[in-house]
Every structure is written in C-alpha cells, then in structure tokens.
Coordinates of N, CA and C in Angstrom, one line a residue:
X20 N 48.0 46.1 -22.1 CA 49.4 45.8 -21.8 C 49.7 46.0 -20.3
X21 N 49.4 47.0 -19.8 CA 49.4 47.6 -18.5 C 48.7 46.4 -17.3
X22 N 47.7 46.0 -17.8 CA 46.8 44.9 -16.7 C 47.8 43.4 -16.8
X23 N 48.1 43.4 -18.5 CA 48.8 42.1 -17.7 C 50.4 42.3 -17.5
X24 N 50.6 43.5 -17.3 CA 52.2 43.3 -16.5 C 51.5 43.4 -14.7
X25 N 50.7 44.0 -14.4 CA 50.1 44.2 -12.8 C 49.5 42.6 -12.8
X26 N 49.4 42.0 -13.4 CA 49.2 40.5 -13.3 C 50.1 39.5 -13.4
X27 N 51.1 40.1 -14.1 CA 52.9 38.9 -13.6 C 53.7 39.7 -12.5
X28 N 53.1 41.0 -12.3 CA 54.0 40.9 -10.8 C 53.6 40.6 -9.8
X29 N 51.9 40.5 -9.8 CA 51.7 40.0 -8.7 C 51.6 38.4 -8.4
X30 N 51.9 37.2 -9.7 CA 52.0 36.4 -10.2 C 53.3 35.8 -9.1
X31 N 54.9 36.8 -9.9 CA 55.9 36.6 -9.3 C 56.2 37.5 -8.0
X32 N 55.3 37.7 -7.5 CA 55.5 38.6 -6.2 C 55.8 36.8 -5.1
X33 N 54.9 36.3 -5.3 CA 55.2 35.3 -4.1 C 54.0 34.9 -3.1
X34 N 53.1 35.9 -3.6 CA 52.2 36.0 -2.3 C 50.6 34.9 -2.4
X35 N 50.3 34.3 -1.9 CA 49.6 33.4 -2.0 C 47.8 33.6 -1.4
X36 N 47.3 33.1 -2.4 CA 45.7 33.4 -2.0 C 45.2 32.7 -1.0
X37 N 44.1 33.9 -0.1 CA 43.2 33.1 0.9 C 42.7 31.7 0.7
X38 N 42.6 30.9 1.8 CA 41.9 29.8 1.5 C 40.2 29.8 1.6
X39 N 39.4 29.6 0.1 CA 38.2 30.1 0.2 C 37.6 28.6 0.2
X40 N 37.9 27.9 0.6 CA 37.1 26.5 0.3 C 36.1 26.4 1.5
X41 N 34.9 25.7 0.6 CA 33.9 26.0 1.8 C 33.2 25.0 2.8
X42 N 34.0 24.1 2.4 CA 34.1 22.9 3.4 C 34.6 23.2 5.1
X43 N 33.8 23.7 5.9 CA 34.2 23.8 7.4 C 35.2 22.5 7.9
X44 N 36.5 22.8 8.5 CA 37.0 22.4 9.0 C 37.3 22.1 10.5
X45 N 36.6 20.6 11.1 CA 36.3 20.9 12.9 C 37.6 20.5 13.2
X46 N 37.6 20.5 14.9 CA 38.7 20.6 15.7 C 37.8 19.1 16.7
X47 N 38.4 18.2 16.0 CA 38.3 16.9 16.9 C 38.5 16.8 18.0
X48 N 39.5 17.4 18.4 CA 39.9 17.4 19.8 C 38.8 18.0 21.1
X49 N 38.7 18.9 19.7 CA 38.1 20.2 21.2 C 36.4 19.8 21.5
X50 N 36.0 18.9 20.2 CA 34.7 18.7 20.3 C 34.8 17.2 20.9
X51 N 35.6 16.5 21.1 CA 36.0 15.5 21.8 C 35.6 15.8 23.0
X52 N 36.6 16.5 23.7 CA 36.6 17.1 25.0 C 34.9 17.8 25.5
X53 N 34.4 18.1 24.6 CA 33.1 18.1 24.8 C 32.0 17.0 25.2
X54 N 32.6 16.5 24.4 CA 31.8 15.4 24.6 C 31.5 14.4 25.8
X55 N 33.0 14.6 26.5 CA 33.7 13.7 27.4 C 32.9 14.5 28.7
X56 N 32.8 15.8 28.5 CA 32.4 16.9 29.6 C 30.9 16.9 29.5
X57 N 30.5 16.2 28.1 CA 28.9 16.4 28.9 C 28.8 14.6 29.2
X58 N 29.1 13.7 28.6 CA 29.2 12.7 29.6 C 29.4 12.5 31.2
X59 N 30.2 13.7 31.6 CA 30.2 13.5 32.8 C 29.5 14.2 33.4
X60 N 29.0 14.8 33.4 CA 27.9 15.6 33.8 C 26.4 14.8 33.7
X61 N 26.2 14.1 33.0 CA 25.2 13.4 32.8 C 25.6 12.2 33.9
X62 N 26.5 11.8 34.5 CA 27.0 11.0 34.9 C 27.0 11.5 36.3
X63 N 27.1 12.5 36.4 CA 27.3 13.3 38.0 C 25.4 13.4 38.3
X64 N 24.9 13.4 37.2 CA 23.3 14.1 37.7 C 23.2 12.5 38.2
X65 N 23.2 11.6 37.2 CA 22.7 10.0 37.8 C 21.1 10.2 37.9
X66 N 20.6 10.8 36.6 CA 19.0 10.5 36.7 C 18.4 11.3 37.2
X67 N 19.0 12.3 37.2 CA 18.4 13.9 38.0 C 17.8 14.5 37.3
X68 N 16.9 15.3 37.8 CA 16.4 16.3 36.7 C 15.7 15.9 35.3
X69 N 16.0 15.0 34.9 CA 15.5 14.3 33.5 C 14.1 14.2 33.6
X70 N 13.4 14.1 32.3 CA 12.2 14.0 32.3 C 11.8 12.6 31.9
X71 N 10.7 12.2 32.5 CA 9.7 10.9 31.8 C 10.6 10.3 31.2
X72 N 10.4 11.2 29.5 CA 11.0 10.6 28.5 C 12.1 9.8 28.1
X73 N 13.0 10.9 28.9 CA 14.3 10.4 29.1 C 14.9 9.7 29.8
X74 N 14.3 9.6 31.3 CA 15.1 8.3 32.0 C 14.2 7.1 31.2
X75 N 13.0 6.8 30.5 CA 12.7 5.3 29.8 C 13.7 5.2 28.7
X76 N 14.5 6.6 27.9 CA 15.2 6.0 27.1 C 16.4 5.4 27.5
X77 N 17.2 5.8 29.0 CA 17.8 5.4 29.3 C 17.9 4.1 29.9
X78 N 16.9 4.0 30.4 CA 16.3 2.6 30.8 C 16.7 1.3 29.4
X79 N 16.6 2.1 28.4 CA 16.9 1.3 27.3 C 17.7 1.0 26.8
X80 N 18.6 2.4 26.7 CA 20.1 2.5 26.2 C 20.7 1.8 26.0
X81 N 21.3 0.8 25.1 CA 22.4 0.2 25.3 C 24.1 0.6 26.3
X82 N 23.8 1.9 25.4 CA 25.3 2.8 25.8 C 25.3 2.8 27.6
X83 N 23.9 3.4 27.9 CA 23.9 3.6 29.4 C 24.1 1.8 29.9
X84 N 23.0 1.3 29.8 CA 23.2 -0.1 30.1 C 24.2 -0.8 30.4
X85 N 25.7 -0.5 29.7 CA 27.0 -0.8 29.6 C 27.4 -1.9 28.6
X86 N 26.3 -2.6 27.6 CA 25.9 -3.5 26.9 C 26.9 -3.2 25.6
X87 N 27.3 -1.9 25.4 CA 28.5 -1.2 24.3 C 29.2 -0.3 24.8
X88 N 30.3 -0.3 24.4 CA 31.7 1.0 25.0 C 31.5 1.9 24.1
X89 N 30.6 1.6 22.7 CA 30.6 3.1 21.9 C 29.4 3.0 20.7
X90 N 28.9 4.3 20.0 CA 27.8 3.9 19.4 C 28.8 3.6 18.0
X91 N 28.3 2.0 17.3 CA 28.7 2.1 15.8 C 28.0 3.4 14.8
X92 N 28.3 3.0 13.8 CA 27.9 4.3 12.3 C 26.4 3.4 12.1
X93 N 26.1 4.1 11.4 CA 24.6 3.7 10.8 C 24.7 2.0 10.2
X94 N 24.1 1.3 10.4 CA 24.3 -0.2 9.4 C 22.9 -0.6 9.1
X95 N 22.8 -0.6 8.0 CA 22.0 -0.6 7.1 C 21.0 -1.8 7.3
X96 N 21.8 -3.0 7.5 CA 21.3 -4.3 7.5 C 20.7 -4.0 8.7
X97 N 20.7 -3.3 10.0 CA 20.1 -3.1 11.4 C 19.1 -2.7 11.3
X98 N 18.8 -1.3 10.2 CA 17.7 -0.5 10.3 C 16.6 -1.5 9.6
X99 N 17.0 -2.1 8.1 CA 16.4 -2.6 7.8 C 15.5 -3.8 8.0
X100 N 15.6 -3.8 9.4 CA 15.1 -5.0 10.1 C 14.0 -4.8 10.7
X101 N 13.4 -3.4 10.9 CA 12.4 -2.7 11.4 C 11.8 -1.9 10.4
X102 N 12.0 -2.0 8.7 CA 11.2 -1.9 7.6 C 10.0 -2.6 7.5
X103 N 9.0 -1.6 7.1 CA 7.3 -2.2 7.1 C 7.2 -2.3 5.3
X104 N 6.5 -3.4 4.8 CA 6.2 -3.5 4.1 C 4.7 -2.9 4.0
X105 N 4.3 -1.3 3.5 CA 3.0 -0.8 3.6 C 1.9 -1.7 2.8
X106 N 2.6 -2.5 1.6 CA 2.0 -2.6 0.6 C 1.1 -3.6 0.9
X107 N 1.8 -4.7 1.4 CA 1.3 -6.0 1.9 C 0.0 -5.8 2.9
X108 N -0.2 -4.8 3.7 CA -1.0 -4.3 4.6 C -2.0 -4.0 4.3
X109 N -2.4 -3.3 3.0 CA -3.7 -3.3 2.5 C -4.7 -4.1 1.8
X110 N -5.9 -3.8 2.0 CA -7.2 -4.4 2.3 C -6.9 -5.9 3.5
X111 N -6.1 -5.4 4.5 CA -6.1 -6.9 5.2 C -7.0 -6.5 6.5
X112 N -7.4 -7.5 7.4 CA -8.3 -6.5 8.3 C -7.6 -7.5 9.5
X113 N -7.9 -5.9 10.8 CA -6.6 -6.7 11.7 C -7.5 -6.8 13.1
X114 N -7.6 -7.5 14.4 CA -8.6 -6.8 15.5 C -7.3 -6.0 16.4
X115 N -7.6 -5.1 16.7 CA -7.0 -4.3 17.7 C -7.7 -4.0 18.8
X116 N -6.9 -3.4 20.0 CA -7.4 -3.2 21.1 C -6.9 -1.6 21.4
X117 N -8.0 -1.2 22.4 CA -8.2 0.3 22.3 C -7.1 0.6 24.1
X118 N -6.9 -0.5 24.4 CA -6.3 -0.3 26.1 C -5.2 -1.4 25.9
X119 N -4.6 -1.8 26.8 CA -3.5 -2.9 27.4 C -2.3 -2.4 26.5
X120 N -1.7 -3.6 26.2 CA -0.6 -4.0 25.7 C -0.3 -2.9 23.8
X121 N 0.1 -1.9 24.0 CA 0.6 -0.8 22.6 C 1.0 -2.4 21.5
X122 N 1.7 -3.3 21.5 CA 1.6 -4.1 19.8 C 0.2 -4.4 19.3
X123 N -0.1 -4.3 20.4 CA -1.8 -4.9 20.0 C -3.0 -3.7 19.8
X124 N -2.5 -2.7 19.6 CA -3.4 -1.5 19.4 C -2.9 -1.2 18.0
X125 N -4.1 -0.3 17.6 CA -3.8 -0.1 15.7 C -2.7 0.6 15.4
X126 N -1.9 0.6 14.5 CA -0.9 1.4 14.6 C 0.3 0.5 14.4
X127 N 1.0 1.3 14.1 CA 2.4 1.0 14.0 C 3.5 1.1 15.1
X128 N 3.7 0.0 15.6 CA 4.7 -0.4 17.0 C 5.7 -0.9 16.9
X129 N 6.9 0.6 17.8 CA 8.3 0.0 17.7 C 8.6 -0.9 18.7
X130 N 9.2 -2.0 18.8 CA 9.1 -2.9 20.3 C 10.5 -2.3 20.7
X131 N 11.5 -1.4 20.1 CA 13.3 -1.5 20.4 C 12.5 -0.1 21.6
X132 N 11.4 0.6 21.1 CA 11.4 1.6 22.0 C 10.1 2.3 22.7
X133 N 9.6 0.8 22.4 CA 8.1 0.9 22.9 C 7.0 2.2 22.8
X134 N 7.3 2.6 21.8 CA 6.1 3.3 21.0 C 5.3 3.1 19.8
X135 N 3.9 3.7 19.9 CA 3.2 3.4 18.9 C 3.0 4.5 18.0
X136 N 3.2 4.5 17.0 CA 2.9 5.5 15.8 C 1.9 5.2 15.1
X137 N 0.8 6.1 14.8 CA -0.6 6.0 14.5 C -0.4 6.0 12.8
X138 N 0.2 6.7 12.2 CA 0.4 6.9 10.7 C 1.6 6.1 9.9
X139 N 2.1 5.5 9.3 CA 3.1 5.3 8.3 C 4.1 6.1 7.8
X140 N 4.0 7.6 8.1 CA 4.4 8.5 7.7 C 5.5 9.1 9.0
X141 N 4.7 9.0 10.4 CA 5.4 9.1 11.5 C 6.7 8.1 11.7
X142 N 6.2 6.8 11.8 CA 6.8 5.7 11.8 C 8.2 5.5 11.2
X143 N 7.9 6.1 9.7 CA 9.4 6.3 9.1 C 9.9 7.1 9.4
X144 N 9.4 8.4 9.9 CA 10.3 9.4 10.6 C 10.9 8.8 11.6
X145 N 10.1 7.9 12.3 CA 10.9 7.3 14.1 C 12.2 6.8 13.6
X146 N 11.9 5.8 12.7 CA 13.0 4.9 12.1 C 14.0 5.1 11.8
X147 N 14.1 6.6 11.4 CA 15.2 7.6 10.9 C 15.7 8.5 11.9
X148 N 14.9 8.5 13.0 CA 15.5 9.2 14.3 C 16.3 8.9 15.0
X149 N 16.7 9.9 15.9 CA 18.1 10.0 16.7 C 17.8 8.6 17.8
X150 N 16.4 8.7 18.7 CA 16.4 7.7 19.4 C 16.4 6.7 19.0
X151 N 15.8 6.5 18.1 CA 15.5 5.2 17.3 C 17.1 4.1 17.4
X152 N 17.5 5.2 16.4 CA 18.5 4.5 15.9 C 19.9 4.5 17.3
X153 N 20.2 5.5 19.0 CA 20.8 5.0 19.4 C 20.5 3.8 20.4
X154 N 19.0 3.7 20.3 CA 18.8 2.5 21.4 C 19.0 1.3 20.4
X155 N 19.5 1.1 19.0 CA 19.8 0.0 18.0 C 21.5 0.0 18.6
X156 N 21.9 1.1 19.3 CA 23.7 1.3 19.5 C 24.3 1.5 17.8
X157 N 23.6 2.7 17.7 CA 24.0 3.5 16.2 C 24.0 5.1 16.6
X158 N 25.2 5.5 16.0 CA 25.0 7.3 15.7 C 24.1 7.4 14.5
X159 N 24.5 8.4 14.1 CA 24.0 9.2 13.1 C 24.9 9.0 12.2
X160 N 25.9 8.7 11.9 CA 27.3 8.7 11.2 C 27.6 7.7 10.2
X161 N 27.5 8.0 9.1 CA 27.7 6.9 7.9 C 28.8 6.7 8.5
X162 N 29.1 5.6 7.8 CA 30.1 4.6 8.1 C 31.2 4.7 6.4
X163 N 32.3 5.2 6.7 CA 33.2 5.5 5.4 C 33.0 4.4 4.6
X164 N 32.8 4.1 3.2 CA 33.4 3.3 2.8 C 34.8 3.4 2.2
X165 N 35.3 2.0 1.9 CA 37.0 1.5 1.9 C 36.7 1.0 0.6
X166 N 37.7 0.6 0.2 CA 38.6 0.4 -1.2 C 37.9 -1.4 -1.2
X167 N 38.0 -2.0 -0.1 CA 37.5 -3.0 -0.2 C 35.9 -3.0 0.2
X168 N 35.3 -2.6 0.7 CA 34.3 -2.6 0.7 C 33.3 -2.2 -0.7
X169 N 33.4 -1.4 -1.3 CA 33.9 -1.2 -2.3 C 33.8 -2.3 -3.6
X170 N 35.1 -2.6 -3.8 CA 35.1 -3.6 -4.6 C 34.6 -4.9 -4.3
X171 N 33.6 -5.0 -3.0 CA 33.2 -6.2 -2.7 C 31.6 -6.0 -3.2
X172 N 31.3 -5.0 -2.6 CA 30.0 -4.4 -3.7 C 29.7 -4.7 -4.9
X173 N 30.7 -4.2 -5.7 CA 30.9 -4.8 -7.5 C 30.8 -5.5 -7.9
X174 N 31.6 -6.9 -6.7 CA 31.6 -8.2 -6.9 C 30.2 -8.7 -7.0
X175 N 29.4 -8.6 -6.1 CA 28.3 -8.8 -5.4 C 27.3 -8.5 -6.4
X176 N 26.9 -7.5 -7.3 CA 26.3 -7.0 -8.2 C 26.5 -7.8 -9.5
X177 N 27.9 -8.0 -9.9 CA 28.8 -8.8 -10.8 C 27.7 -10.0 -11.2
X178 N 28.2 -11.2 -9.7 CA 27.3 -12.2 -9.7 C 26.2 -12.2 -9.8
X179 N 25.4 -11.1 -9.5 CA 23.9 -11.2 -9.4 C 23.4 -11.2 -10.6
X180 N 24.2 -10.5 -11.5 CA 24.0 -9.9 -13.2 C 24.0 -11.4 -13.8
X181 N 25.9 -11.9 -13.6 CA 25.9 -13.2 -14.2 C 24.9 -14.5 -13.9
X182 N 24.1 -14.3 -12.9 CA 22.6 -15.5 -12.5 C 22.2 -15.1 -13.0
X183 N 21.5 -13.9 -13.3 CA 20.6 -13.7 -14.6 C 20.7 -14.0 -15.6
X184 N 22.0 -13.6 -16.0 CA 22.4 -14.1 -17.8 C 22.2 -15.4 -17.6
X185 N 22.7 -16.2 -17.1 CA 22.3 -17.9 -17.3 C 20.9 -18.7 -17.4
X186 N 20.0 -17.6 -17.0 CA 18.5 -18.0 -17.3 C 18.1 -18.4 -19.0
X187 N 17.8 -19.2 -18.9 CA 17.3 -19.4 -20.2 C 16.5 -19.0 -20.6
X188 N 16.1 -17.7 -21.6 CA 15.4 -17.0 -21.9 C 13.8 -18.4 -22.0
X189 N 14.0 -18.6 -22.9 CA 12.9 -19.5 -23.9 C 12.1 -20.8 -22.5
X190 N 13.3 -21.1 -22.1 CA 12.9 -22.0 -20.8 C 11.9 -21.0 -19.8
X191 N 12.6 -20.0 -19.6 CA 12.0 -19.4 -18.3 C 10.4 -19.0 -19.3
X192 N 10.1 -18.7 -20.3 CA 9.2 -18.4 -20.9 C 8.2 -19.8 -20.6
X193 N 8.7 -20.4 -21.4 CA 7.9 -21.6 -21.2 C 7.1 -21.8 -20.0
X194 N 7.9 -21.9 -18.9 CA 7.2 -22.0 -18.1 C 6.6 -21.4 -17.1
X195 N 6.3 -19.9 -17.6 CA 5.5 -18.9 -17.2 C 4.1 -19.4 -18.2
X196 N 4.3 -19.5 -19.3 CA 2.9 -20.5 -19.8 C 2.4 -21.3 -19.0
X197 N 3.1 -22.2 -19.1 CA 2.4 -23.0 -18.0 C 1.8 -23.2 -16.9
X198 N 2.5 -22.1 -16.3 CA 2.1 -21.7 -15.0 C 0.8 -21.0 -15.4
X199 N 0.2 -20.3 -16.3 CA -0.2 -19.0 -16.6 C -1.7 -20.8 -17.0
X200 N -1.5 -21.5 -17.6 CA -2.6 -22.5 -18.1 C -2.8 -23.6 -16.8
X201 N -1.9 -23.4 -16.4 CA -2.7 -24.5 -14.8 C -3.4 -23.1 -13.8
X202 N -3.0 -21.7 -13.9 CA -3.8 -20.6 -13.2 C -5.1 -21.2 -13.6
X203 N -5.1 -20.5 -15.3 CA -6.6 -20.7 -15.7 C -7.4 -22.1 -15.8
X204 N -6.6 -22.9 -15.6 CA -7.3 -24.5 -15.4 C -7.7 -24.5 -14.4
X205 N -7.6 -23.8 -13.0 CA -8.0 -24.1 -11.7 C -8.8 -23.1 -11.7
X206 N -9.0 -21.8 -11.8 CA -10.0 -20.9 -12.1 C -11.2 -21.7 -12.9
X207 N -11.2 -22.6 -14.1 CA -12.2 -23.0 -14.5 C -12.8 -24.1 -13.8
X208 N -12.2 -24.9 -13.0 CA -12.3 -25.6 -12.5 C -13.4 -25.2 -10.9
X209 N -12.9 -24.3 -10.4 CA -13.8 -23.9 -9.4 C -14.9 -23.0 -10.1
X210 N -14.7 -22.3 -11.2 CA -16.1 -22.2 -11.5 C -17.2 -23.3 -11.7
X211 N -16.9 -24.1 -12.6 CA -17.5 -25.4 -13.1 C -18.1 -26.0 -11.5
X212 N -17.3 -25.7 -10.5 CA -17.8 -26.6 -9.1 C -18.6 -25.5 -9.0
X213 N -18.9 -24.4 -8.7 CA -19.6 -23.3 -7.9 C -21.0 -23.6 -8.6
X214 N -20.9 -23.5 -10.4 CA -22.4 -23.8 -10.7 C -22.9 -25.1 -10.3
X215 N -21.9 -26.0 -10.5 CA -22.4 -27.3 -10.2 C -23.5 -27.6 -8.7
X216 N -22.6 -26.9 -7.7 CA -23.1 -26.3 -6.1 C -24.6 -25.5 -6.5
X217 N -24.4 -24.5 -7.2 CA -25.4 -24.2 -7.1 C -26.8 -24.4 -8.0
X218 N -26.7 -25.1 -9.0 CA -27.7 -25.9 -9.5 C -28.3 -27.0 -8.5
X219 N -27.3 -27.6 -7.7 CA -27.4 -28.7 -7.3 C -28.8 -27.7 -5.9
X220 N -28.4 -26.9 -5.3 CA -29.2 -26.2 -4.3 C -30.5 -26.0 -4.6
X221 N -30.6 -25.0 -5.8 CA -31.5 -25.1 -6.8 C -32.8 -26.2 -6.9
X222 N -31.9 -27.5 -7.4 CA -32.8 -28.4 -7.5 C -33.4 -29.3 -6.1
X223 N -32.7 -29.2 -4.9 CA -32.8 -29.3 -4.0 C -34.2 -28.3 -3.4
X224 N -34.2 -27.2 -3.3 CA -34.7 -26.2 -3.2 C -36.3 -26.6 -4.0
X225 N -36.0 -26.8 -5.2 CA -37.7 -26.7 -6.0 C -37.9 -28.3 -6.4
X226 N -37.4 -29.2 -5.5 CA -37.6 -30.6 -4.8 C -38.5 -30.3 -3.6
X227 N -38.0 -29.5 -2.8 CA -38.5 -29.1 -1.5 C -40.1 -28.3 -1.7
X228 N -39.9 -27.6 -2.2 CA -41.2 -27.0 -2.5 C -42.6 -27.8 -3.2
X229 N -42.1 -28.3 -4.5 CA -43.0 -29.5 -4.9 C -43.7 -30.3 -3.5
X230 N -42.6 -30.6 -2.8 CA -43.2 -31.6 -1.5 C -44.0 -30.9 -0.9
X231 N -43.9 -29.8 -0.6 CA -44.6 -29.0 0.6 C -45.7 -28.9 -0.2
X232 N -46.0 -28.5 -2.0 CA -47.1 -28.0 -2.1 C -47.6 -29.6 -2.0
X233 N -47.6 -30.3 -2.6 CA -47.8 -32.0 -2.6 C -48.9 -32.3 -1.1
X234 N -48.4 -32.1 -0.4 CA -48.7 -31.8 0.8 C -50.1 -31.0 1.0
X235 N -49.6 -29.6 0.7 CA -50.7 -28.8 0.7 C -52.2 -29.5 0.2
X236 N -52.2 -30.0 -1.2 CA -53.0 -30.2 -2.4 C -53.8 -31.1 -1.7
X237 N -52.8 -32.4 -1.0 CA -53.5 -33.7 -0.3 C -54.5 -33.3 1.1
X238 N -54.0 -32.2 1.9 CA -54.9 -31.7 3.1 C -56.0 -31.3 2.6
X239 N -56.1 -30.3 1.2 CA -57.4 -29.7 0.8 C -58.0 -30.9 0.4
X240 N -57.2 -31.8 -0.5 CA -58.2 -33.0 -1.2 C -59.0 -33.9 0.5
X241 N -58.7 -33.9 1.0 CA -59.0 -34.9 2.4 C -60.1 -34.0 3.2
X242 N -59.5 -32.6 3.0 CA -60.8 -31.5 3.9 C -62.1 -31.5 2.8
X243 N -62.2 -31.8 1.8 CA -63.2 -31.5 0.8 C -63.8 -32.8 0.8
X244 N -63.0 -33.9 1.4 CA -64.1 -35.3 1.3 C -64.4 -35.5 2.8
X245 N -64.1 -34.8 3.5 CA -64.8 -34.8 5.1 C -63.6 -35.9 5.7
X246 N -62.4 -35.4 5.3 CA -61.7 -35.8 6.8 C -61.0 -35.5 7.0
X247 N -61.0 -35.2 8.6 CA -60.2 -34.3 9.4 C -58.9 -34.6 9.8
X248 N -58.4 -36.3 9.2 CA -57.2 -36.5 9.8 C -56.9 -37.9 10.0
X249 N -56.1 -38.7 10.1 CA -56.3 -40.1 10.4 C -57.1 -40.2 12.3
X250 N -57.7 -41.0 12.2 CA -58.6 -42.0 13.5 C -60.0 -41.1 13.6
X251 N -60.2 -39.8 12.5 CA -61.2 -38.9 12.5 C -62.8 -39.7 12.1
X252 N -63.9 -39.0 12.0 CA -65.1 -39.0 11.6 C -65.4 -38.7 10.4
X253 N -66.2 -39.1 9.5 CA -67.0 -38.5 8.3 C -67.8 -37.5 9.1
X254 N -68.0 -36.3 8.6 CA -69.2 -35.3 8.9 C -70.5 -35.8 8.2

C-alpha cells in the first residue's frame, strides 16, 4: 500500500523522466561548419603535402574537377554497373600480360580508378569503398526513401507478378519439350556425324596400309625373280 501511494505522488508530482533514447542526436550545423573548414583548407594547401595516392585521386575527382557542386547519395543503378559476374568467368581461359597497360593484366580492373585487384574478394571490397564510390560523385549516404518512391516500387513488383500469371502454364511447358527434343536431336545428330568421321578415317587409314603393304609384297616378288627395277638386268 505504501509503494503505490510513493508511486502516485511521484506520478502527480509533475516531474518528468530523462530522455534515455539511444539514438545520438548530431548538430548539423556545427558538423556543417566543419566540413566547410576542412574544404578550405584543402583548398588553401592546393596539392600540398598530399601523397601519390591522393593527388591521382584528385586528379579524378569529379567534385575537385568542378564536373559536380555536390556528392549525390549512393544509387544503386551506378554501382551496379561495375558488378562482375564471377560465375560466368569460370573455366574460361584469358591471355594476360605481366607489364603495360593494368586492363590487360590478370585480375580484376577498375577503369573509374585505375586499379587492379588481384582477388574477387578485394574487388568487392573496392566497389564498396569510400574512393570507389566518390570518384562515381556518390557519398556514403543512402538516399531516403519517399512515400512515392515507395509506392512506385510496389507498382513495379505488381506488374512483374501480373507477367507471370499470364504465362500459360501448359504452353510454356510445352515448349520446354520441345526445346528439350530438338537439344537431343542435335546431340544425336553430331554424334551419328563424329562416328560417321571417324569410320570414315578408319577406312581410309587401312586402305592406306593395304597399299603400302601391296607394294611391299610386289618389291619382294620382283627381288626374288632378279629384278632390280624397271630399265634393270636379269642376274
């Protein structure tokens, strides 16, 4: 009885709880103003001090370039334009070169930033990286979606479902048979040629030999009756 009367007066006391939510709250402004201050500073060096690496990235830069006034959010349709299909790559055989020109060496080569990545594993890390993606003129920064965007998605999915349903089950079967009996009709077909090829070699082959021994048989017959050859002597 005692705990919950010390619990309606502090109920009707007035007094209001800490804010415990754990979502950090930034100060736009101030990290604004940061931003603007290391811009200029980068701006005041003009290629000072920097290493290698960095004046070629700037050399690339869109942003430095002046080619964009700001970096867009991540877009999807961009990155995915420098996705490798791994799958398609194996057992294919490629010639590469060990000097000159990095696309033409083994490996995986970005052209946006002129490096070569030796593994598939690196490569998608590049693709995912900070430089990567601002010499594309992208942050790091999803891009919100909206109420329309959104429901344009849905749409988009909607339609894709309703093309499907309109396939005609029985149709589309059908003609995976078919497809599936002209496969094996041309598979038998070049078998039937490959023996045919190679009987035909075969007989070629032990045509050839008959002659030669043919040959042979007629020299011994002609050495055994004393002649050495046409325009020759009897012994």
């Amino acid at each position: 009885g005692g705990r919950l009367q010390s619990l309606a007066v502090m109920a009707g006391s007035g007094h209001h709880g800490v804010d415990n939510t754990v979502r950090k709250k930034w100060d736009k402004e101030e990290w604004q103003a940061k931003a603007d201050e290391k811009a200029r500073l980068e701006k005041e060096q003009d290629g000072q001090e920097l290493t290698a690496r960095q004046k070629k990235f700037r050399a690339r830069d869109p942003l430095h370039l002046g080619l964009i006034q700001e970096r867009s959010a991540l877009k999807r349709e961009e990155i995915d334009k420098y996705r490798v299909d791994y799958g398609a790559r194996v057992g294919k055989k490629e010639v590469v070169s060990l000097v000159g020109d990095r696309s033409k060496q083994g490996g995986f080569y970005c052209a946006v930033c002129d490096i070569l990545m030796k593994d598939s594993l690196a490569y998608a890390d590049h693709l995912n990286g900070k430089m990567h993606l601002r010499l594309l003129g992208m942050s790091q920064r999803v891009e919100r979606s909206t109420v329309g965007s959104v429901k344009g998605k849905l749409a988009a999915l909607k339609r894709q479902r309703e093309a499907k349903s309109t396939t005609d089950p029985e149709k589309e079967y059908e003609q995976k048979i078919a497809r599936l009996m002209e496969e094996d009709e041309e598979r038998k077909r070049k078998r039937k040629e490959a023996k045919l090829e190679k009987k035909k070699k075969e007989r070629e082959e032990r045509e050839r030999e008959e002659e030669e021994n043919k040959q042979d048989v007629d020299e011994d017959l002609m050495a055994a009756m004393g002649f050495s050859g046409f325009g020759g002597s009897a012994k």
